Amino acid sequence: MDFLLGAEDDDNRDQRRTRGSGRRGNRRRRKRRNRGGFIAPLLAFIILAGIIGGGGYFGYQWISGALVPDDFAGQGKGEVVIEIKEGQNASDVAQELERQGVVASARAFTNAITNAGKSDSLQPGQYTMRKGMSAANAVTLLDSGNRMLVQVTIKEGLRLSDMLTQLAKKTGKPGKDFVAAAKKTGGLDLPSYAKGKLEGYAFPATYEFQPKTTPAEILATMVERYKQAADKVGLVDGAKRLGHTPHEIITIASIIQAEAGRQEDMPKIARVIYNRLNREPPMTLSMDSTVMYALGKYGTYASIEETKIPSKYNTYRWPGLPPGPIANPGEHALEAALNPAKGTWLYFVAPDRKSNVTKFATTEAERQALLAEFARNEAKYQNGD
């Protein structure tokens, strides 16, 4: 029994040893498996991190390229004319700049003009640019102060024919185009009282035109400038107050402009004109400047023979005002026509052509004295004194 029990105990011990060593073996195998299970995810994580990191780097490079568009550096070189048309915005201009090689990309220009706060300040016109310039420099050159403009100054008192010649010369456009545009007054937006004639309504001033501005557009601008001046001096109401039409006031102003040597004499010359128009019995204006206009000549002294021409502009022959203006008066002449000086003068003479001073007379005797002074001065000049 003991033997049996002992054997049984040995067997049990062997079984327990066997079971125990099995459990320990399992634990050792699980430990090895656990170590392998940790390394594999770690390796996978490292590989994934590398992929993500590499992708992030290249992604960053791609995003950076998208956020920072291509741009040239420096001032560029060469010359190219860019035109900004009416109604175009910064994006439209950016596309044109890229197309012509001024900037590297439209995006670079839109970013630069937005950063400069000038997206809404682009003005229509033509600009001289350079190819291959930075977007920031392109924004600077597209300032409205850099527009290509032709400056034209038209003096007061020019006749329309002379004005058209000067406009053609100063703009480089054909004279015949200006003559044709002046005849097609329907598109110039003249005031109704102008009777379809441009003479007197192309206002003398200094203008700036874009190179592509047409003759018709130039003349329309001058008519618009006339309207501004007419509104400023109160032409329509002033004409009504004086018992004349606006067209008659412009005609009077053109005579004042042609006859006056100095601005300060204009209101007195205006008074002489009104005194003659309102005189009883009737008195002709007898203005040499209107005769010269009819003859296509210049000057304020007409010969006796010249005062016999049949033209309606001959104010020696026909009473009242001529049919229309004889020149394009400036603002001072308009103001004088609407605000004549007070006085009884019927005559005026410039006795010394070098001084431009005008003297006034009420009686024929006073007039003759002024004419004698004029004759003496002329004789002196002819003698070389």
Coordinates of C-alpha atoms in Angstrom, one line a residue:
M1 CA 0.0 0.0 0.0
D2 CA 2.7 2.3 1.0
F3 CA 4.5 1.3 -2.1
L4 CA 1.3 1.9 -4.0
L5 CA 0.7 5.1 -2.2
G6 CA 4.2 6.2 -2.7
A7 CA 4.1 5.4 -6.3
E8 CA 0.8 7.2 -6.5
D9 CA 2.4 10.1 -4.8
D10 CA 5.3 10.0 -7.2
D11 CA 3.0 9.9 -10.1
N12 CA 1.0 12.8 -8.7
R13 CA 4.2 14.7 -8.1
D14 CA 5.2 14.0 -11.7
Q15 CA 1.9 15.0 -13.0
R16 CA 2.0 18.2 -10.9
R17 CA 5.6 18.8 -12.1
T18 CA 4.5 18.1 -15.6
R19 CA 1.5 20.4 -15.2
G20 CA 3.6 23.1 -13.5
S21 CA 6.4 23.0 -16.1
G22 CA 3.7 23.2 -18.7
R23 CA 2.3 26.3 -17.2
R24 CA 5.8 27.8 -16.9
G25 CA 6.4 27.0 -20.5
N26 CA 3.2 28.6 -21.5
R27 CA 4.2 31.7 -19.6
R28 CA 7.6 31.8 -21.3
R29 CA 5.9 31.4 -24.7
R30 CA 3.4 34.1 -23.9
K31 CA 6.2 36.4 -22.8
R32 CA 8.0 35.7 -26.1
R33 CA 4.8 36.3 -27.9
N34 CA 4.1 39.5 -26.0
R35 CA 7.6 40.8 -26.8
G36 CA 7.0 40.0 -30.5
G37 CA 3.5 41.6 -30.4
F38 CA 4.9 44.9 -29.0
I39 CA 7.7 45.2 -31.5
A40 CA 5.5 44.6 -34.5
P41 CA 3.0 47.5 -33.7
L42 CA 6.1 49.7 -32.8
L43 CA 7.6 49.0 -36.2
A44 CA 4.3 49.6 -37.9
F45 CA 3.9 52.9 -36.0
I46 CA 7.4 54.0 -37.0
I47 CA 6.8 53.2 -40.6
L48 CA 3.4 55.0 -40.5
A49 CA 4.9 58.0 -38.8
G50 CA 7.6 58.1 -41.5
I51 CA 4.9 57.9 -44.2
I52 CA 2.9 60.6 -42.6
G53 CA 6.0 62.7 -41.9
G54 CA 7.2 62.4 -45.5
G55 CA 3.7 63.1 -46.8
G56 CA 3.4 66.1 -44.4
Y57 CA 6.7 67.5 -45.7
F58 CA 5.7 67.1 -49.3
G59 CA 2.2 68.3 -48.5
Y60 CA 3.7 71.4 -46.8
Q61 CA 5.8 72.0 -49.9
W62 CA 2.6 71.8 -52.1
I63 CA 0.5 74.0 -49.8
S64 CA 3.4 76.5 -49.6
G65 CA 3.5 76.6 -53.3
A66 CA -0.2 77.2 -53.5
L67 CA -0.2 79.9 -50.8
V68 CA 3.0 81.7 -52.1
P69 CA 2.5 82.0 -55.8
D70 CA 5.2 82.5 -58.4
D71 CA 6.6 86.0 -58.4
F72 CA 9.4 87.8 -60.2
A73 CA 12.0 89.9 -58.3
G74 CA 13.1 93.4 -59.1
Q75 CA 12.0 96.1 -61.5
G76 CA 11.9 94.1 -64.7
K77 CA 13.1 95.2 -68.1
G78 CA 11.9 96.3 -71.4
E79 CA 8.6 98.1 -71.9
V80 CA 5.0 97.1 -72.5
V81 CA 1.9 99.2 -72.5
I82 CA -1.0 97.9 -70.4
E83 CA -4.5 99.3 -70.8
I84 CA -7.0 99.1 -68.0
K85 CA -10.5 99.3 -69.5
E86 CA -13.6 100.8 -68.0
G87 CA -15.2 98.3 -65.6
Q88 CA -12.2 96.0 -65.2
N89 CA -11.3 94.9 -61.7
A90 CA -8.1 93.8 -60.1
S91 CA -8.5 90.2 -61.1
D92 CA -9.1 91.2 -64.8
V93 CA -5.9 93.3 -64.7
A94 CA -4.0 90.5 -63.0
Q95 CA -4.8 88.1 -65.8
E96 CA -3.7 90.6 -68.4
L97 CA -0.4 91.3 -66.6
E98 CA 0.4 87.6 -66.4
R99 CA -0.6 87.1 -70.1
Q100 CA 1.8 89.8 -71.2
G101 CA 4.6 88.6 -68.9
V102 CA 4.6 91.6 -66.7
V103 CA 4.2 89.5 -63.5
A104 CA 4.9 85.8 -62.9
S105 CA 1.4 85.0 -61.8
A106 CA -2.0 86.6 -61.5
R107 CA -2.2 85.4 -57.9
A108 CA 1.0 87.2 -57.0
F109 CA -0.5 90.5 -58.3
T110 CA -3.9 90.1 -56.6
N111 CA -2.1 89.3 -53.3
A112 CA 0.2 92.4 -53.7
I113 CA -2.6 94.8 -54.6
T114 CA -4.8 93.5 -51.8
N115 CA -1.9 93.9 -49.3
A116 CA -1.4 97.4 -50.6
G117 CA -5.1 98.3 -50.1
K118 CA -5.4 99.4 -53.7
S119 CA -7.8 96.8 -55.1
D120 CA -10.5 99.4 -55.7
S121 CA -8.2 102.2 -56.8
L122 CA -7.3 101.1 -60.3
Q123 CA -8.2 103.7 -62.9
P124 CA -8.9 103.2 -66.6
G125 CA -6.1 104.2 -68.9
Q126 CA -2.9 103.2 -70.4
Y127 CA 0.2 102.5 -68.3
T128 CA 3.9 101.9 -69.3
M129 CA 5.1 98.7 -67.5
R130 CA 8.1 96.4 -67.7
K131 CA 8.2 92.7 -68.3
G132 CA 9.4 90.3 -65.5
M133 CA 8.8 92.7 -62.6
S134 CA 7.7 91.9 -59.1
A135 CA 4.0 92.1 -58.4
A136 CA 4.6 94.8 -55.7
N137 CA 6.4 97.0 -58.3
A138 CA 3.6 96.4 -60.8
V139 CA 1.1 97.7 -58.3
T140 CA 3.2 100.8 -57.8
L141 CA 3.4 101.5 -61.6
L142 CA -0.4 101.1 -61.9
D143 CA -1.0 104.2 -59.8
S144 CA -3.4 106.6 -61.5
G145 CA -0.7 109.3 -61.4
N146 CA 1.4 107.2 -63.8
R147 CA -1.3 107.0 -66.6
M148 CA -0.1 107.9 -70.1
L149 CA -1.8 111.2 -70.8
V150 CA -1.6 113.9 -73.4
Q151 CA -1.9 117.4 -71.9
V152 CA -3.5 120.1 -74.0
T153 CA -3.9 123.8 -73.1
I154 CA -6.4 125.8 -75.1
K155 CA -6.3 129.5 -74.7
E156 CA -9.3 131.8 -74.2
G157 CA -10.6 133.5 -77.4
L158 CA -9.5 130.9 -80.0
R159 CA -11.8 130.4 -82.9
L160 CA -13.0 126.9 -83.4
S161 CA -10.9 126.4 -86.6
D162 CA -7.7 127.3 -84.7
M163 CA -8.7 125.2 -81.8
L164 CA -9.1 122.1 -84.0
T165 CA -5.7 122.7 -85.5
Q166 CA -4.1 122.9 -82.1
L167 CA -5.9 119.9 -80.8
A168 CA -4.7 117.9 -83.8
K169 CA -1.1 119.1 -83.4
K170 CA -0.9 118.4 -79.7
T171 CA -2.6 115.0 -79.7
G172 CA -1.0 113.8 -82.9
K173 CA -4.4 112.9 -84.4
P174 CA -5.4 113.8 -88.0
G175 CA -6.8 117.3 -88.3
K176 CA -9.5 116.1 -90.7
D177 CA -10.8 113.8 -87.9
F178 CA -11.3 116.8 -85.6
V179 CA -13.0 118.8 -88.4
A180 CA -15.4 115.9 -89.1
A181 CA -16.1 115.5 -85.4
A182 CA -16.9 119.2 -85.0
K183 CA -19.5 118.9 -87.8
K184 CA -21.2 116.0 -86.2
T185 CA -22.5 118.0 -83.2
G186 CA -25.3 115.5 -82.5
G187 CA -23.0 113.4 -80.5
L188 CA -21.4 116.2 -78.5
D189 CA -24.3 116.9 -76.2
L190 CA -24.5 120.6 -76.9
P191 CA -27.0 122.7 -75.0
S192 CA -30.2 123.2 -77.0
Y193 CA -29.6 127.0 -77.2
A194 CA -26.3 126.4 -79.1
K195 CA -28.3 125.8 -82.3
G196 CA -26.2 122.9 -83.3
K197 CA -23.0 124.9 -83.6
L198 CA -19.8 124.2 -81.7
E199 CA -18.3 127.7 -82.0
G200 CA -18.4 129.3 -78.6
Y201 CA -19.1 126.1 -76.7
A202 CA -15.7 124.3 -76.7
F203 CA -14.4 125.6 -73.4
P204 CA -10.8 126.8 -73.3
A205 CA -8.9 125.1 -70.5
T206 CA -6.1 122.7 -69.8
Y207 CA -7.1 119.1 -70.5
E208 CA -5.5 115.7 -70.0
F209 CA -6.6 113.0 -72.5
Q210 CA -5.6 109.4 -72.8
P211 CA -3.8 108.5 -76.0
K212 CA -6.8 106.5 -77.3
T213 CA -9.3 109.3 -76.7
T214 CA -11.0 110.1 -80.1
P215 CA -11.5 113.6 -81.5
A216 CA -15.3 113.3 -80.9
E217 CA -14.6 112.3 -77.2
I218 CA -12.2 115.2 -76.8
L219 CA -14.7 117.8 -78.2
A220 CA -17.5 116.3 -76.0
T221 CA -15.3 116.7 -73.0
M222 CA -14.8 120.4 -73.9
V223 CA -18.5 120.9 -74.2
E224 CA -19.0 119.3 -70.8
R225 CA -16.4 121.6 -69.4
Y226 CA -18.3 124.5 -70.9
K227 CA -21.5 123.4 -69.2
Q228 CA -19.8 123.3 -65.9
A229 CA -18.5 126.9 -66.4
A230 CA -22.0 128.0 -67.5
D231 CA -23.6 126.5 -64.4
K232 CA -20.9 128.1 -62.2
V233 CA -21.6 131.7 -63.5
G234 CA -25.4 131.1 -63.6
L235 CA -25.7 131.6 -67.3
V236 CA -29.3 130.7 -67.9
D237 CA -30.7 132.8 -65.0
G238 CA -28.3 135.6 -65.7
A239 CA -29.3 135.8 -69.4
K240 CA -33.0 135.9 -68.4
R241 CA -32.3 138.7 -66.0
L242 CA -30.6 140.7 -68.8
G243 CA -33.4 140.1 -71.3
H244 CA -31.2 137.9 -73.6
T245 CA -31.0 134.2 -74.5
P246 CA -28.0 132.1 -73.3
H247 CA -26.8 132.0 -76.9
E248 CA -26.8 135.8 -77.1
I249 CA -24.8 136.0 -73.9
I250 CA -22.2 133.6 -75.3
T251 CA -22.0 135.7 -78.4
I252 CA -21.5 138.9 -76.3
A253 CA -18.9 137.1 -74.2
S254 CA -17.0 136.0 -77.4
I255 CA -16.9 139.6 -78.6
I256 CA -15.6 140.8 -75.1
Q257 CA -13.0 138.1 -75.2
A258 CA -11.8 139.1 -78.7
E259 CA -11.8 142.9 -78.0
A260 CA -10.3 143.0 -74.5
G261 CA -6.6 143.3 -73.9
R262 CA -6.9 142.9 -70.1
Q263 CA -9.3 141.0 -67.8
E264 CA -10.1 144.2 -65.8
D265 CA -11.4 145.9 -68.9
M266 CA -14.0 143.2 -69.7
P267 CA -16.9 144.5 -67.6
K268 CA -16.6 147.9 -69.2
I269 CA -16.5 146.5 -72.7
A270 CA -19.6 144.5 -71.8
R271 CA -21.3 147.8 -70.8
V272 CA -20.4 149.4 -74.1
I273 CA -22.0 146.5 -75.9
Y274 CA -25.2 146.7 -73.9
N275 CA -25.4 150.5 -74.1
R276 CA -25.2 150.2 -77.9
L277 CA -27.8 147.4 -78.1
N278 CA -30.2 149.4 -75.9
R279 CA -29.6 152.8 -77.4
E280 CA -32.4 154.9 -78.9
P281 CA -32.2 155.6 -81.7
P282 CA -30.7 152.3 -82.6
M283 CA -26.9 152.1 -82.9
T284 CA -24.9 149.4 -84.6
L285 CA -22.3 147.5 -82.5
S286 CA -19.6 148.3 -85.1
M287 CA -17.1 145.8 -83.7
D288 CA -14.0 145.2 -85.8
S289 CA -13.6 141.8 -84.3
T290 CA -16.8 140.5 -85.9
V291 CA -15.7 141.8 -89.3
M292 CA -12.4 140.1 -88.9
Y293 CA -14.2 136.8 -88.1
A294 CA -16.3 137.1 -91.2
L295 CA -13.1 137.7 -93.3
G296 CA -11.2 134.9 -91.6
K297 CA -8.6 137.4 -90.5
Y298 CA -7.3 138.5 -87.1
G299 CA -7.0 141.9 -85.4
T300 CA -9.4 144.5 -84.0
Y301 CA -8.9 147.2 -86.6
A302 CA -10.9 146.8 -89.8
S303 CA -10.4 149.1 -92.8
I304 CA -13.3 151.1 -94.2
E305 CA -13.4 148.8 -97.2
E306 CA -13.6 145.7 -94.9
T307 CA -16.5 147.2 -93.0
K308 CA -18.6 147.1 -96.2
I309 CA -18.7 143.3 -96.6
P310 CA -22.3 141.8 -96.7
S311 CA -21.7 139.1 -94.0
K312 CA -24.2 139.0 -91.2
Y313 CA -21.2 139.1 -88.9
N314 CA -20.5 142.6 -90.1
T315 CA -21.8 144.6 -87.2
Y316 CA -21.1 147.9 -88.9
R317 CA -23.7 147.0 -91.5
W318 CA -26.3 145.0 -89.6
P319 CA -27.9 146.1 -86.3
G320 CA -27.9 143.9 -83.2
L321 CA -25.7 140.9 -82.5
P322 CA -24.1 138.7 -85.1
P323 CA -25.6 135.2 -85.7
G324 CA -23.4 133.5 -83.1
P325 CA -20.1 133.5 -81.2
I326 CA -17.0 134.6 -83.0
A327 CA -14.6 132.7 -80.6
N328 CA -14.7 130.5 -77.5
P329 CA -14.8 132.7 -74.5
G330 CA -13.3 131.9 -71.1
E331 CA -15.0 132.2 -67.7
H332 CA -13.9 135.8 -67.1
A333 CA -15.6 136.9 -70.3
L334 CA -18.8 135.0 -69.4
E335 CA -18.8 136.7 -66.0
A336 CA -18.3 140.1 -67.6
A337 CA -21.2 139.5 -70.1
L338 CA -23.5 138.6 -67.2
N339 CA -22.2 141.4 -64.9
P340 CA -21.4 144.5 -67.0
A341 CA -19.9 147.5 -65.2
K342 CA -22.1 150.6 -64.6
G343 CA -21.4 153.5 -66.9
T344 CA -22.6 155.5 -69.9
W345 CA -19.7 154.6 -72.3
L346 CA -20.5 154.0 -76.0
Y347 CA -16.9 153.7 -77.2
F348 CA -13.6 152.1 -76.4
V349 CA -10.2 152.4 -77.9
A350 CA -6.9 150.7 -77.2
P351 CA -4.6 153.7 -77.9
D352 CA -1.4 151.9 -77.3
R353 CA -1.1 148.4 -78.8
K354 CA 1.9 147.6 -76.6
S355 CA 0.1 148.2 -73.3
N356 CA -3.2 146.4 -74.0
V357 CA -4.9 149.1 -71.9
T358 CA -8.4 150.0 -73.1
K359 CA -9.8 153.5 -72.7
F360 CA -13.5 154.4 -72.7
A361 CA -15.5 157.3 -74.0
T362 CA -19.1 158.5 -73.8
T363 CA -19.2 161.2 -76.4
E364 CA -17.9 161.3 -80.0
A365 CA -15.5 164.1 -79.0
E366 CA -13.9 161.8 -76.4
R367 CA -13.7 159.0 -78.9
Q368 CA -11.9 161.2 -81.4
A369 CA -9.4 162.2 -78.8
L370 CA -8.7 158.5 -78.1
L371 CA -8.3 157.9 -81.8
A372 CA -5.8 160.8 -82.1
E373 CA -3.8 159.2 -79.3
F374 CA -3.8 155.9 -81.1
A375 CA -2.6 157.6 -84.3
R376 CA 0.3 159.3 -82.5
N377 CA 1.4 156.1 -80.9
E378 CA 1.2 154.2 -84.3
A379 CA 3.3 157.0 -85.9
K380 CA 5.9 156.7 -83.2
Y381 CA 6.2 152.9 -83.7
Q382 CA 6.5 153.3 -87.4
N383 CA 9.3 155.8 -86.9
G384 CA 11.1 153.3 -84.8
D385 CA 10.7 155.2 -81.5

